[in-house]
XYZ file of C-alpha atoms in Angstrom:
206
model
C -69.545 -114.020 -87.375
C -70.835 -112.512 -90.626
C -73.983 -111.219 -88.898
C -71.774 -109.588 -86.246
C -69.688 -107.813 -88.911
C -72.835 -106.706 -90.735
C -74.367 -105.340 -87.529
C -71.164 -103.453 -86.639
C -70.982 -101.994 -90.146
C -74.564 -100.741 -90.056
C -74.137 -99.267 -86.570
C -70.998 -97.405 -87.642
C -72.922 -95.608 -90.381
C -70.015 -95.971 -92.791
C -70.938 -95.932 -96.464
C -69.775 -99.082 -98.174
C -68.810 -99.336 -101.826
C -70.358 -102.318 -103.580
C -68.145 -105.159 -104.774
C -68.055 -106.967 -108.108
C -66.583 -110.448 -107.644
C -65.179 -112.101 -110.760
C -64.803 -115.852 -110.280
C -62.439 -116.878 -113.080
C -61.373 -120.303 -114.306
C -58.300 -118.907 -116.053
C -54.970 -118.518 -114.315
C -53.566 -115.825 -116.609
C -55.606 -114.521 -119.536
C -58.852 -113.456 -117.869
C -57.238 -112.271 -114.651
C -54.591 -110.199 -116.465
C -57.277 -108.571 -118.609
C -59.800 -107.718 -115.906
C -57.148 -106.354 -113.555
C -56.993 -103.345 -115.859
C -60.567 -102.350 -115.034
C -60.703 -99.825 -112.249
C -63.732 -98.255 -110.616
C -64.319 -95.451 -108.141
C -67.908 -96.470 -107.507
C -67.229 -100.074 -106.575
C -64.466 -102.532 -105.823
C -63.555 -105.243 -108.302
C -62.191 -108.468 -106.799
C -60.828 -111.089 -109.206
C -60.711 -114.563 -107.706
C -59.235 -117.587 -109.538
C -61.112 -120.822 -108.966
C -59.135 -123.812 -107.575
C -58.199 -126.276 -110.306
C -60.465 -129.059 -109.022
C -63.508 -126.812 -109.530
C -62.803 -125.538 -113.057
C -65.645 -127.478 -114.673
C -68.390 -124.921 -115.324
C -70.957 -126.469 -112.974
C -68.431 -126.846 -110.148
C -67.131 -123.304 -110.684
C -70.588 -121.814 -110.229
C -71.386 -124.083 -107.284
C -68.166 -123.070 -105.509
C -68.356 -119.349 -106.342
C -69.291 -118.242 -102.830
C -66.776 -120.576 -101.181
C -64.007 -119.186 -103.398
C -64.621 -115.762 -101.890
C -63.569 -117.061 -98.484
C -64.393 -114.587 -95.729
C -65.077 -111.723 -98.132
C -68.465 -110.126 -97.392
C -71.223 -110.446 -99.982
C -74.268 -108.151 -99.810
C -76.325 -108.404 -103.024
C -78.962 -106.119 -101.508
C -76.283 -103.402 -101.400
C -75.143 -103.881 -104.993
C -72.611 -106.697 -104.683
C -72.552 -108.953 -107.739
C -70.877 -112.241 -108.588
C -69.839 -112.920 -112.202
C -68.667 -116.408 -113.115
C -66.236 -116.290 -116.044
C -65.606 -119.504 -117.955
C -65.131 -120.971 -121.435
C -66.625 -123.967 -123.196
C -63.406 -125.973 -122.833
C -64.206 -129.640 -122.190
C -67.486 -128.911 -120.452
C -70.308 -131.206 -121.502
C -73.732 -129.837 -122.372
C -75.012 -131.200 -119.067
C -72.321 -129.300 -117.130
C -73.163 -126.053 -118.934
C -76.892 -126.459 -118.316
C -76.276 -127.135 -114.633
C -73.957 -124.115 -114.382
C -76.572 -121.846 -115.937
C -79.334 -123.198 -113.690
C -77.261 -122.733 -110.538
C -76.248 -119.193 -111.521
C -79.884 -118.266 -112.114
C -80.936 -119.744 -108.773
C -78.166 -117.939 -106.854
C -78.491 -114.636 -108.698
C -75.034 -114.827 -110.266
C -74.139 -113.600 -113.743
C -72.146 -115.486 -116.351
C -69.498 -114.323 -118.830
C -69.217 -117.268 -121.197
C -67.022 -117.757 -124.262
C -67.266 -120.522 -126.830
C -64.784 -121.889 -127.565
C -62.328 -119.660 -125.660
C -61.934 -116.292 -123.934
C -59.672 -115.125 -126.760
C -62.678 -115.044 -129.063
C -63.552 -111.795 -127.272
C -60.134 -110.458 -128.296
C -60.657 -111.559 -131.896
C -63.872 -109.519 -132.153
C -61.829 -106.368 -131.577
C -60.358 -106.847 -135.053
C -62.987 -108.602 -137.129
C -66.566 -109.799 -137.211
C -66.207 -113.563 -137.092
C -69.115 -116.019 -137.312
C -67.562 -119.278 -138.517
C -67.182 -122.368 -136.326
C -64.011 -122.487 -134.227
C -62.899 -125.923 -133.049
C -60.971 -124.888 -129.953
C -58.742 -122.262 -128.372
C -55.945 -123.051 -130.821
C -58.257 -122.246 -133.732
C -59.105 -118.900 -132.118
C -55.412 -118.098 -131.611
C -54.693 -118.929 -135.244
C -57.191 -116.259 -136.293
C -56.077 -113.804 -133.612
C -52.425 -113.941 -134.664
C -53.071 -113.057 -138.280
C -51.462 -109.945 -139.759
C -53.033 -106.722 -138.534
C -54.399 -108.311 -135.351
C -52.320 -109.571 -132.415
C -49.512 -111.334 -134.205
C -47.297 -111.493 -131.111
C -50.050 -112.527 -128.700
C -49.107 -114.671 -125.703
C -51.347 -115.645 -122.788
C -49.059 -114.031 -120.211
C -48.984 -110.689 -122.068
C -50.971 -107.606 -121.021
C -52.778 -106.444 -124.172
C -55.506 -104.296 -122.600
C -54.139 -101.043 -124.045
C -53.907 -102.532 -127.544
C -57.535 -103.667 -127.366
C -59.061 -100.605 -125.720
C -59.516 -98.476 -128.909
C -61.585 -101.310 -130.422
C -63.600 -102.266 -127.345
C -66.783 -100.547 -128.500
C -66.855 -102.258 -131.894
C -66.047 -105.615 -130.242
C -69.131 -105.209 -128.033
C -71.250 -104.422 -131.080
C -70.003 -107.526 -132.885
C -70.527 -109.728 -129.834
C -74.038 -108.326 -129.353
C -74.893 -108.917 -133.009
C -73.921 -112.580 -132.727
C -75.887 -112.977 -129.484
C -78.991 -111.479 -131.056
C -78.675 -113.826 -134.027
C -78.461 -116.892 -131.780
C -81.396 -115.734 -129.677
C -83.532 -115.224 -132.779
C -82.705 -118.796 -133.689
C -83.725 -119.790 -130.134
C -80.278 -121.190 -129.471
C -79.118 -121.411 -125.850
C -76.101 -119.171 -125.335
C -74.444 -121.168 -122.533
C -74.059 -124.203 -124.761
C -71.511 -126.141 -126.789
C -73.675 -125.461 -129.848
C -73.429 -121.654 -129.681
C -70.125 -121.508 -131.507
C -68.672 -118.943 -131.752
C -70.048 -116.669 -129.059
C -69.014 -114.600 -126.076
C -70.891 -112.656 -123.409
C -67.703 -111.049 -122.078
C -68.825 -107.814 -123.766
C -71.761 -107.695 -121.339
C -69.350 -107.971 -118.425
C -67.045 -105.245 -119.747
C -70.060 -102.964 -120.254
C -71.157 -103.677 -116.698
C -67.730 -102.866 -115.283
C -67.464 -99.661 -117.338
C -70.879 -98.526 -116.125
C -69.775 -98.932 -112.502
C -66.892 -96.507 -112.883
């Protein structure tokens, strides 16, 4: 069936915009945030992963299946990004997720301990250990940051003026960990986020 659609598309001569698929474990935070990215040069499809596949290794393994009948042509610029946090993932799960992504040609946007760490970097450079998502939220809700933050709230516009500096801070932490030869997709790389790489990628596709 897919080969038939591909053949018909090529015969029609229609130019096809590439697609960026975001496979997200989150039901609210990540999806609400990335919905605000728009692109004329490509289509962005945000697909939540079914709850039984939210472990990092399962999420990556089921990425293609999550897309259903959506076409995927990496040779024409289509890309799959798997977006997930440390959560309760074991080191073994994270290693397997990274290995599978590399094998399949997928990219990973990883946050340790939680996606909200990316938000926190918009307001401060933070390098101290964070136990869990609650610890991140405690920092995020401090005065002068996002005191009224809730997971179901759209805060894209509040963050946008600080997006550039957040990327710089995230990059600085990544470089530090790499100099120390620390694996990024790991429980030990705390705190860290590669969401800045994904936002840069999406902005470049506009």
